[in-house]
Short mmCIF file of N, CA, C and O in Angstrom, two decimals:
data_model
loop_
_atom_site.label_atom_id
_atom_site.label_comp_id
_atom_site.label_asym_id
_atom_site.label_seq_id
_atom_site.Cartn_x
_atom_site.Cartn_y
_atom_site.Cartn_z
N UNK A 1 28.51 0.96 4.28
CA UNK A 1 28.54 2.07 3.29
C UNK A 1 30.01 2.67 3.28
O UNK A 1 30.36 3.02 2.15
N UNK A 2 30.71 2.77 4.36
CA UNK A 2 32.06 3.08 4.39
C UNK A 2 33.03 2.28 3.56
O UNK A 2 33.75 2.75 2.81
N UNK A 3 32.76 0.96 3.55
CA UNK A 3 33.52 -0.06 2.91
C UNK A 3 33.31 0.19 1.28
O UNK A 3 34.11 0.22 0.54
N UNK A 4 32.12 0.57 0.98
CA UNK A 4 31.68 0.86 -0.49
C UNK A 4 32.39 2.14 -0.88
O UNK A 4 33.08 2.09 -2.03
N UNK A 5 32.50 3.13 -0.09
CA UNK A 5 33.18 4.35 -0.56
C UNK A 5 34.70 4.15 -0.66
O UNK A 5 35.37 4.52 -1.65
N UNK A 6 35.31 3.25 0.34
CA UNK A 6 36.63 3.00 0.30
C UNK A 6 36.96 2.15 -0.93
O UNK A 6 38.06 2.37 -1.51
N UNK A 7 36.17 1.12 -1.31
CA UNK A 7 36.32 0.35 -2.49
C UNK A 7 36.29 1.12 -3.71
O UNK A 7 37.13 0.97 -4.67
N UNK A 8 35.36 2.03 -3.80
CA UNK A 8 35.36 2.98 -5.03
C UNK A 8 36.54 3.80 -5.13
O UNK A 8 37.24 3.90 -6.26
N UNK A 9 37.07 4.31 -4.12
CA UNK A 9 38.30 5.21 -3.98
C UNK A 9 39.48 4.14 -4.45
O UNK A 9 40.36 4.60 -5.12
N UNK A 10 39.46 3.04 -3.84
CA UNK A 10 40.55 2.03 -4.06
C UNK A 10 40.59 1.88 -5.64
O UNK A 10 41.68 1.74 -6.12
N UNK A 11 39.53 1.42 -6.29
CA UNK A 11 39.70 1.19 -7.67
C UNK A 11 40.12 2.33 -8.62
O UNK A 11 40.87 2.27 -9.33
N UNK A 12 39.62 3.46 -8.16
CA UNK A 12 39.94 4.76 -8.88
C UNK A 12 41.34 5.15 -8.64
O UNK A 12 42.09 5.56 -9.65
N UNK A 13 41.87 4.94 -7.51
CA UNK A 13 43.26 5.35 -7.18
C UNK A 13 44.31 4.33 -7.27
O UNK A 13 45.36 4.57 -6.68
N UNK A 14 44.07 3.36 -7.87
CA UNK A 14 45.27 2.34 -8.21
C UNK A 14 44.88 0.91 -7.90
O UNK A 14 45.75 0.05 -8.10
N UNK A 15 43.80 0.56 -7.45
CA UNK A 15 43.53 -0.98 -7.17
C UNK A 15 43.21 -1.73 -8.42
O UNK A 15 43.55 -2.94 -8.42
N UNK A 16 42.84 -1.13 -9.45
CA UNK A 16 42.64 -1.81 -10.70
C UNK A 16 43.78 -2.46 -11.27
O UNK A 16 43.68 -3.56 -11.56
N UNK A 17 44.93 -1.78 -11.30
CA UNK A 17 46.22 -2.33 -11.89
C UNK A 17 46.59 -3.65 -11.30
O UNK A 17 47.04 -4.52 -12.02
N UNK A 18 46.44 -3.67 -9.94
CA UNK A 18 46.92 -4.92 -9.37
C UNK A 18 45.88 -6.03 -9.51
O UNK A 18 46.28 -7.19 -9.63
N UNK A 19 44.61 -5.65 -9.43
CA UNK A 19 43.80 -6.79 -9.88
C UNK A 19 43.83 -7.20 -11.19
O UNK A 19 43.86 -8.56 -11.44
N UNK A 20 44.26 -6.39 -12.28
CA UNK A 20 44.51 -6.93 -13.46
C UNK A 20 45.77 -7.72 -13.56
O UNK A 20 45.80 -8.73 -14.39
N UNK A 21 46.75 -7.43 -12.74
CA UNK A 21 48.03 -8.22 -12.72
C UNK A 21 47.76 -9.72 -12.15
O UNK A 21 48.21 -10.63 -12.60
N UNK A 22 46.81 -9.64 -11.14
CA UNK A 22 46.30 -11.02 -10.74
C UNK A 22 45.57 -11.87 -11.68
O UNK A 22 45.90 -13.02 -11.87
N UNK A 23 44.65 -11.18 -12.54
CA UNK A 23 43.95 -11.84 -13.38
C UNK A 23 44.93 -12.28 -14.58
O UNK A 23 44.56 -13.32 -15.24
N UNK A 24 45.96 -11.49 -14.82
CA UNK A 24 46.81 -11.93 -15.90
C UNK A 24 47.49 -13.15 -15.47
O UNK A 24 47.72 -14.04 -16.22
N UNK A 25 47.95 -13.13 -14.13
CA UNK A 25 48.56 -14.34 -13.72
C UNK A 25 47.61 -15.58 -13.74
O UNK A 25 48.03 -16.69 -13.98
N UNK A 26 46.30 -15.37 -13.47
CA UNK A 26 45.43 -16.42 -13.52
C UNK A 26 45.24 -16.98 -15.03
O UNK A 26 45.20 -18.12 -15.25
N UNK A 27 45.28 -16.08 -15.89
CA UNK A 27 45.26 -16.39 -17.38
C UNK A 27 46.48 -17.20 -17.74
O UNK A 27 46.22 -18.35 -18.30
N UNK A 28 47.65 -16.80 -17.40
CA UNK A 28 48.81 -17.47 -17.70
C UNK A 28 48.89 -18.83 -16.95
O UNK A 28 49.20 -19.85 -17.69
N UNK A 29 48.45 -18.98 -15.77
CA UNK A 29 48.34 -20.27 -15.15
C UNK A 29 47.33 -21.16 -15.87
O UNK A 29 47.70 -22.29 -16.07
N UNK A 30 46.20 -20.63 -16.20
CA UNK A 30 45.14 -21.50 -16.90
C UNK A 30 45.71 -21.90 -18.32
O UNK A 30 45.48 -23.08 -18.69
N UNK A 31 46.42 -21.05 -19.04
CA UNK A 31 46.96 -21.49 -20.35
C UNK A 31 47.94 -22.45 -20.40
O UNK A 31 47.98 -23.42 -21.08
N UNK A 32 48.78 -22.49 -19.26
CA UNK A 32 49.86 -23.46 -19.16
C UNK A 32 49.34 -24.90 -18.79
O UNK A 32 50.14 -25.82 -18.86
N UNK A 33 48.12 -25.08 -18.36
CA UNK A 33 47.62 -26.31 -18.06
C UNK A 33 48.13 -26.72 -16.73
O UNK A 33 47.55 -27.16 -15.66
N UNK A 34 49.49 -26.80 -16.56
CA UNK A 34 50.25 -27.17 -15.30
C UNK A 34 49.86 -26.28 -14.13
O UNK A 34 49.93 -26.58 -12.98
N UNK A 35 49.55 -24.99 -14.55
CA UNK A 35 49.24 -23.95 -13.58
C UNK A 35 47.77 -23.93 -13.07
O UNK A 35 47.44 -22.98 -12.32
N UNK A 36 46.98 -24.93 -13.53
CA UNK A 36 45.58 -24.76 -13.29
C UNK A 36 45.27 -24.76 -11.67
O UNK A 36 44.24 -24.00 -11.28
N UNK A 37 46.12 -25.49 -10.81
CA UNK A 37 45.81 -25.36 -9.40
C UNK A 37 45.86 -23.87 -8.86
O UNK A 37 45.15 -23.53 -7.87
N UNK A 38 46.74 -23.23 -9.52
CA UNK A 38 46.97 -21.71 -9.04
C UNK A 38 46.09 -20.76 -9.68
O UNK A 38 45.78 -19.75 -9.31
N UNK A 39 45.43 -21.26 -10.88
CA UNK A 39 44.57 -20.21 -11.65
C UNK A 39 43.43 -19.74 -10.64
O UNK A 39 43.03 -18.59 -10.78
N UNK A 40 42.78 -20.73 -9.99
CA UNK A 40 41.64 -20.25 -9.34
C UNK A 40 42.05 -19.41 -8.15
O UNK A 40 41.30 -18.35 -7.82
N UNK A 41 43.09 -19.70 -7.54
CA UNK A 41 43.58 -18.80 -6.39
C UNK A 41 43.85 -17.46 -6.93
O UNK A 41 43.43 -16.42 -6.20
N UNK A 42 44.49 -17.29 -8.12
CA UNK A 42 44.83 -16.04 -8.74
C UNK A 42 43.46 -15.24 -8.91
O UNK A 42 43.40 -13.95 -8.77
N UNK A 43 42.55 -15.92 -9.55
CA UNK A 43 41.24 -15.27 -9.91
C UNK A 43 40.55 -14.74 -8.64
O UNK A 43 40.08 -13.59 -8.51
N UNK A 44 40.51 -15.68 -7.55
CA UNK A 44 39.78 -15.15 -6.36
C UNK A 44 40.53 -13.94 -5.64
O UNK A 44 39.88 -12.98 -5.21
N UNK A 45 41.89 -14.07 -5.62
CA UNK A 45 42.62 -12.96 -4.98
C UNK A 45 42.59 -11.64 -5.79
O UNK A 45 42.51 -10.52 -5.41
N UNK A 46 42.49 -11.95 -7.05
CA UNK A 46 42.34 -10.79 -8.09
C UNK A 46 40.98 -10.06 -7.78
O UNK A 46 40.92 -8.82 -7.78
N UNK A 47 39.93 -10.82 -7.46
CA UNK A 47 38.61 -10.11 -7.36
C UNK A 47 38.73 -9.39 -5.90
O UNK A 47 38.22 -8.36 -5.70
N UNK A 48 39.55 -10.00 -4.92
CA UNK A 48 39.60 -9.46 -3.70
C UNK A 48 40.54 -8.17 -3.80
O UNK A 48 40.17 -7.20 -3.19
N UNK A 49 41.49 -8.21 -4.64
CA UNK A 49 42.31 -7.13 -4.84
C UNK A 49 41.60 -6.03 -5.57
O UNK A 49 41.99 -4.80 -5.37
N UNK A 50 40.40 -6.28 -6.35
CA UNK A 50 39.80 -5.07 -6.82
C UNK A 50 38.88 -4.52 -5.85
O UNK A 50 38.55 -3.33 -6.03
N UNK A 51 38.30 -5.33 -4.90
CA UNK A 51 37.24 -4.77 -4.06
C UNK A 51 37.55 -5.33 -2.59
O UNK A 51 36.86 -6.11 -2.10
N UNK A 52 38.62 -4.76 -1.96
CA UNK A 52 39.05 -5.56 -0.73
C UNK A 52 38.35 -5.19 0.42
O UNK A 52 38.38 -5.94 1.47
N UNK A 53 37.84 -4.00 0.60
CA UNK A 53 37.27 -3.46 1.89
C UNK A 53 35.87 -4.18 2.10
O UNK A 53 35.07 -4.29 1.31
N UNK A 54 35.67 -4.64 3.28
CA UNK A 54 34.60 -5.51 3.65
C UNK A 54 34.75 -6.96 3.51
O UNK A 54 33.88 -7.64 3.85
N UNK A 55 35.98 -7.28 3.11
CA UNK A 55 36.23 -8.79 2.90
C UNK A 55 37.54 -8.95 3.68
O UNK A 55 38.29 -8.13 3.91
N UNK A 56 37.81 -10.24 3.85
CA UNK A 56 39.21 -10.69 4.33
C UNK A 56 39.58 -11.93 3.80
O UNK A 56 38.68 -12.75 3.50
N UNK A 57 40.83 -12.22 3.66
CA UNK A 57 41.42 -13.55 3.25
C UNK A 57 41.78 -14.43 4.48
O UNK A 57 42.32 -13.86 5.47
N UNK A 58 41.26 -15.52 4.51
CA UNK A 58 41.34 -16.54 5.66
C UNK A 58 41.95 -17.91 5.09
O UNK A 58 41.62 -18.17 4.02
N UNK A 59 42.54 -18.61 5.87
CA UNK A 59 43.00 -19.99 5.54
C UNK A 59 41.79 -20.80 5.63
O UNK A 59 40.96 -20.85 6.48
N UNK A 60 41.66 -21.61 4.54
CA UNK A 60 40.51 -22.46 4.52
C UNK A 60 40.51 -23.60 5.70
O UNK A 60 39.45 -23.99 6.17
N UNK A 61 41.69 -24.03 6.23
CA UNK A 61 41.61 -24.95 7.23
C UNK A 61 41.08 -24.33 8.47
O UNK A 61 40.19 -24.93 9.20
N UNK A 62 41.31 -22.99 8.87
CA UNK A 62 40.80 -22.27 9.88
C UNK A 62 39.33 -22.09 9.89
O UNK A 62 38.59 -22.15 10.76
N UNK A 63 38.91 -21.84 8.71
CA UNK A 63 37.57 -21.45 8.24
C UNK A 63 36.71 -22.63 8.36
O UNK A 63 35.62 -22.52 9.12
N UNK A 64 37.01 -23.81 7.89
CA UNK A 64 36.12 -24.93 7.87
C UNK A 64 36.39 -25.96 8.98
O UNK A 64 35.70 -26.92 9.15
N UNK A 65 37.58 -25.83 9.50
CA UNK A 65 37.99 -26.70 10.65
C UNK A 65 38.47 -28.03 10.12
O UNK A 65 38.65 -28.88 11.01
N UNK A 66 38.81 -28.26 8.98
CA UNK A 66 39.48 -29.42 8.46
C UNK A 66 40.27 -29.12 7.21
O UNK A 66 40.19 -28.00 6.63
N UNK A 67 41.15 -29.91 6.92
CA UNK A 67 42.09 -29.62 5.95
C UNK A 67 41.53 -30.08 4.50
O UNK A 67 40.55 -30.78 4.53
N UNK A 68 42.27 -29.62 3.52
CA UNK A 68 42.02 -30.14 2.16
C UNK A 68 43.23 -30.10 1.36
O UNK A 68 44.31 -29.86 1.92
N UNK A 69 43.18 -30.32 -0.02
CA UNK A 69 44.33 -30.49 -0.69
C UNK A 69 45.19 -29.34 -0.74
O UNK A 69 46.40 -29.33 -0.61
N UNK A 70 44.72 -28.10 -0.65
CA UNK A 70 45.43 -26.82 -0.73
C UNK A 70 45.95 -26.49 0.60
O UNK A 70 46.73 -25.60 0.72
N UNK A 71 45.44 -27.04 1.68
CA UNK A 71 45.99 -26.70 3.05
C UNK A 71 46.93 -27.63 3.59
O UNK A 71 47.35 -27.51 4.65
N UNK A 72 47.29 -28.73 2.92
CA UNK A 72 48.12 -29.80 3.47
C UNK A 72 49.67 -29.63 2.76
O UNK A 72 49.87 -28.54 2.39
N UNK A 73 50.24 -30.66 2.88
CA UNK A 73 51.57 -30.70 2.25
C UNK A 73 51.72 -30.38 0.87
O UNK A 73 52.58 -29.54 0.34
N UNK A 74 50.80 -30.78 0.14
CA UNK A 74 50.67 -30.27 -1.34
C UNK A 74 50.44 -28.82 -1.57
O UNK A 74 51.04 -28.22 -2.51
N UNK A 75 49.70 -28.38 -0.66
CA UNK A 75 49.46 -26.78 -0.75
C UNK A 75 50.68 -26.07 -0.40
O UNK A 75 50.89 -25.05 -1.11
N UNK A 76 51.39 -26.58 0.57
CA UNK A 76 52.64 -25.98 0.90
C UNK A 76 53.67 -25.93 -0.27
O UNK A 76 54.29 -24.89 -0.47
N UNK A 77 53.84 -27.08 -0.88
CA UNK A 77 54.49 -27.27 -2.01
C UNK A 77 54.09 -26.23 -3.15
O UNK A 77 55.04 -25.64 -3.73
N UNK A 78 52.86 -26.33 -3.31
CA UNK A 78 52.24 -25.33 -4.31
C UNK A 78 52.64 -23.98 -4.08
O UNK A 78 52.99 -23.08 -4.97
N UNK A 79 52.62 -23.51 -2.67
CA UNK A 79 52.89 -22.10 -2.37
C UNK A 79 54.39 -21.82 -2.62
O UNK A 79 54.75 -20.71 -3.07
N UNK A 80 55.34 -22.74 -2.40
CA UNK A 80 56.78 -22.72 -2.63
C UNK A 80 56.94 -22.42 -4.18
O UNK A 80 57.63 -21.52 -4.57
N UNK A 81 56.44 -23.25 -4.98
CA UNK A 81 56.57 -23.15 -6.40
C UNK A 81 55.88 -21.78 -6.91
O UNK A 81 56.50 -21.15 -7.67
N UNK A 82 54.69 -21.42 -6.29
CA UNK A 82 54.02 -20.08 -6.55
C UNK A 82 54.92 -18.87 -6.32
O UNK A 82 55.22 -18.11 -7.15
N UNK A 83 55.53 -18.99 -5.12
CA UNK A 83 56.53 -17.86 -4.75
C UNK A 83 57.66 -17.82 -5.69
O UNK A 83 57.99 -16.62 -6.13
N UNK A 84 58.20 -18.91 -6.17
CA UNK A 84 59.29 -18.77 -7.03
C UNK A 84 58.91 -18.28 -8.38
O UNK A 84 59.71 -17.66 -9.04
N UNK A 85 57.91 -18.74 -8.95
CA UNK A 85 57.46 -18.30 -10.16
C UNK A 85 56.77 -16.93 -10.42
O UNK A 85 57.07 -16.17 -11.20
N UNK A 86 55.69 -16.59 -9.52
CA UNK A 86 54.94 -15.50 -9.69
C UNK A 86 54.72 -14.57 -8.38
O UNK A 86 54.41 -13.42 -8.44
N UNK A 87 54.73 -15.29 -7.18
CA UNK A 87 54.35 -14.54 -5.96
C UNK A 87 55.32 -13.39 -5.66
O UNK A 87 54.78 -12.38 -5.15
N UNK A 88 56.49 -13.51 -5.93
CA UNK A 88 57.39 -12.41 -5.51
C UNK A 88 57.13 -11.09 -6.30
O UNK A 88 57.13 -10.06 -5.72
N UNK A 89 56.82 -11.31 -7.70
CA UNK A 89 56.58 -10.01 -8.31
C UNK A 89 55.26 -9.40 -8.01
O UNK A 89 55.00 -8.15 -8.16
N UNK A 90 54.12 -10.09 -7.64
CA UNK A 90 52.93 -9.64 -7.37
C UNK A 90 53.02 -9.01 -5.96
O UNK A 90 52.59 -7.94 -5.74
N UNK A 91 53.78 -9.52 -5.03
CA UNK A 91 54.01 -9.02 -3.71
C UNK A 91 54.93 -7.71 -4.05
O UNK A 91 54.51 -6.59 -3.23
N UNK A 92 55.90 -7.58 -4.79
CA UNK A 92 56.55 -6.48 -4.96
C UNK A 92 55.62 -5.30 -5.56
O UNK A 92 55.86 -4.09 -5.19
N UNK A 93 54.74 -5.67 -6.57
CA UNK A 93 53.77 -4.65 -7.00
C UNK A 93 52.84 -4.12 -5.85
O UNK A 93 52.65 -2.98 -5.87
N UNK A 94 52.53 -4.97 -4.92
CA UNK A 94 51.66 -4.46 -3.95
C UNK A 94 52.44 -3.66 -2.81
O UNK A 94 51.96 -2.54 -2.44
N UNK A 95 53.65 -4.08 -2.63
CA UNK A 95 54.54 -3.25 -1.79
C UNK A 95 54.82 -1.88 -2.38
O UNK A 95 54.86 -0.80 -1.56
N UNK A 96 55.16 -1.84 -3.72
CA UNK A 96 55.36 -0.51 -4.39
C UNK A 96 54.10 0.30 -4.34
O UNK A 96 54.27 1.59 -4.08
N UNK A 97 53.04 -0.27 -4.42
CA UNK A 97 51.79 0.54 -4.43
C UNK A 97 51.54 0.97 -3.04
O UNK A 97 50.96 2.05 -2.81
N UNK A 98 51.86 0.19 -2.07
CA UNK A 98 51.60 0.51 -0.60
C UNK A 98 52.50 1.85 -0.28
O UNK A 98 52.04 2.79 0.35
N UNK A 99 53.83 1.73 -0.88
CA UNK A 99 54.69 2.97 -0.54
C UNK A 99 54.12 4.16 -1.12
O UNK A 99 54.23 5.29 -0.60
N UNK A 100 53.54 4.06 -2.31
CA UNK A 100 52.88 5.26 -2.96
C UNK A 100 51.76 5.82 -2.21
O UNK A 100 51.52 7.02 -2.21
N UNK A 101 51.09 4.83 -1.67
CA UNK A 101 49.86 5.14 -0.85
C UNK A 101 50.13 5.88 0.42
O UNK A 101 49.56 6.72 0.89
N UNK A 102 51.34 5.49 1.03
CA UNK A 102 51.62 5.91 2.43
C UNK A 102 52.22 7.36 2.31
O UNK A 102 52.44 8.04 3.21
N UNK A 103 52.31 7.93 1.09
CA UNK A 103 52.90 9.34 0.84
C UNK A 103 51.82 10.25 1.50
O UNK A 103 52.23 11.37 2.01
N UNK A 104 50.59 9.99 1.53
CA UNK A 104 49.66 11.02 1.99
C UNK A 104 48.75 10.27 3.13
O UNK A 104 48.65 9.10 3.08
N UNK A 105 48.17 11.07 4.00
CA UNK A 105 47.47 10.53 5.09
C UNK A 105 46.18 9.80 4.62
O UNK A 105 45.93 8.87 5.16
N UNK A 106 45.52 10.34 3.62
CA UNK A 106 44.39 9.67 3.16
C UNK A 106 44.72 8.27 2.48
O UNK A 106 43.83 7.38 2.51
N UNK A 107 45.88 8.08 2.02
CA UNK A 107 46.28 6.83 1.40
C UNK A 107 46.63 5.80 2.40
O UNK A 107 46.89 4.62 1.96
N UNK A 108 46.78 5.99 3.72
CA UNK A 108 47.33 5.02 4.66
C UNK A 108 46.52 3.83 4.73
O UNK A 108 47.08 2.69 4.58
N UNK A 109 45.08 3.98 4.78
CA UNK A 109 44.29 2.74 4.71
C UNK A 109 44.41 1.94 3.46
O UNK A 109 44.55 0.54 3.48
N UNK A 110 44.76 2.47 2.35
CA UNK A 110 44.99 1.88 1.06
C UNK A 110 46.33 1.14 1.09
O UNK A 110 46.46 -0.04 0.53
N UNK A 111 47.32 1.84 1.78
CA UNK A 111 48.70 1.18 1.84
C UNK A 111 48.55 0.06 2.84
O UNK A 111 49.36 -1.08 2.49
N UNK A 112 47.85 0.06 3.80
CA UNK A 112 47.75 -1.18 4.62
C UNK A 112 47.11 -2.24 3.94
O UNK A 112 47.50 -3.37 4.11
N UNK A 113 46.02 -2.01 3.13
CA UNK A 113 45.51 -3.13 2.34
C UNK A 113 46.44 -3.70 1.44
O UNK A 113 46.39 -4.96 1.17
N UNK A 114 47.26 -2.76 0.74
CA UNK A 114 48.31 -3.32 -0.13
C UNK A 114 49.25 -4.26 0.60
O UNK A 114 49.86 -5.27 -0.06
N UNK A 115 49.68 -4.01 1.72
CA UNK A 115 50.47 -4.78 2.48
C UNK A 115 49.95 -6.12 2.88
O UNK A 115 50.60 -7.20 2.67
N UNK A 116 48.56 -6.24 3.24
CA UNK A 116 47.95 -7.44 3.44
C UNK A 116 47.84 -8.33 2.11
O UNK A 116 48.00 -9.42 2.14
N UNK A 117 47.63 -7.55 0.96
CA UNK A 117 47.60 -8.31 -0.25
C UNK A 117 49.01 -8.65 -0.65
O UNK A 117 49.17 -9.81 -1.36
N UNK A 118 49.98 -8.09 -0.34
CA UNK A 118 51.33 -8.47 -0.54
C UNK A 118 51.71 -9.89 0.16
O UNK A 118 52.34 -10.86 -0.31
N UNK A 119 51.19 -10.00 1.43
CA UNK A 119 51.40 -11.17 2.17
C UNK A 119 50.69 -12.40 1.55
O UNK A 119 51.13 -13.38 1.57
N UNK A 120 49.52 -12.04 1.09
CA UNK A 120 48.74 -13.08 0.36
C UNK A 120 49.22 -13.36 -0.86
O UNK A 120 49.38 -14.69 -1.27
N UNK A 121 49.95 -12.50 -1.49
CA UNK A 121 50.72 -12.71 -2.89
C UNK A 121 51.79 -13.81 -2.72
O UNK A 121 52.15 -14.40 -3.60
N UNK A 122 52.32 -13.82 -1.51
CA UNK A 122 53.47 -14.70 -1.34
C UNK A 122 52.95 -16.23 -1.18
O UNK A 122 53.84 -17.02 -1.51
N UNK A 123 51.78 -16.48 -0.67
CA UNK A 123 51.22 -17.83 -0.45
C UNK A 123 49.75 -17.87 -0.62
O UNK A 123 49.19 -17.96 0.50
N UNK A 124 49.22 -17.73 -1.84
CA UNK A 124 47.73 -17.71 -2.00
C UNK A 124 46.94 -19.09 -1.82
O UNK A 124 45.88 -19.26 -1.57
N UNK A 125 47.63 -20.16 -2.03
CA UNK A 125 47.11 -21.53 -2.13
C UNK A 125 46.60 -22.00 -0.58
O UNK A 125 47.41 -21.83 0.29
N UNK A 126 45.32 -22.17 -0.48
CA UNK A 126 44.90 -22.61 0.87
C UNK A 126 44.13 -21.49 1.36
O UNK A 126 43.51 -21.58 2.46
N UNK A 127 44.03 -20.38 0.68
CA UNK A 127 43.32 -19.19 1.25
C UNK A 127 42.03 -18.99 0.44
O UNK A 127 41.79 -19.45 -0.58
N UNK A 128 41.07 -18.40 1.11
CA UNK A 128 39.70 -18.08 0.51
C UNK A 128 39.29 -16.73 1.13
O UNK A 128 39.79 -16.26 2.13
N UNK A 129 38.47 -15.91 0.35
CA UNK A 129 38.10 -14.64 0.70
C UNK A 129 36.69 -14.87 1.30
O UNK A 129 35.66 -15.44 0.74
N UNK A 130 36.37 -14.16 2.44
CA UNK A 130 35.10 -14.12 3.02
C UNK A 130 34.64 -12.70 3.41
O UNK A 130 35.56 -11.78 3.54
N UNK A 131 33.38 -12.47 3.57
CA UNK A 131 33.05 -11.08 4.03
C UNK A 131 33.53 -11.02 5.47
O UNK A 131 33.53 -11.80 6.40
N UNK A 132 34.03 -9.69 5.76
CA UNK A 132 34.33 -9.46 7.14
C UNK A 132 33.15 -9.45 8.16
O UNK A 132 32.08 -9.32 7.83
N UNK A 133 33.54 -9.73 9.34
CA UNK A 133 32.48 -10.04 10.41
C UNK A 133 32.25 -8.67 11.15
O UNK A 133 31.08 -8.51 11.61
N UNK A 134 32.98 -7.52 10.88
CA UNK A 134 32.75 -6.37 11.56
C UNK A 134 32.06 -5.44 10.63
O UNK A 134 31.56 -5.38 9.76
#
């Protein structure tokens, strides 16, 4: 119940613009064809960015206990390319949103969530979103 209230406040108080930024990045990646490997990651993180409370992003290797294409050397190369092309500006958007949230005491949980999303924005390949255990 608490996570539902926090998610509703998140969307109303600024979570929507960053989710739209992630989905725009997904659209651009999908249109370029070369960016298709990043498009799915952008879409998943965009959904997480819209409704973050009650979920968490985890590395797929840690979750499944085995590696895959996105968690190996190609995934690392993909994350480097991602950072250079789009990761830094999405992370910057989340950091500026976090600073705006930290202005008030009520905004602190939202600011912390933006910091987490900024870290994900730097290297989203190989990550997946799951429901929180708590």
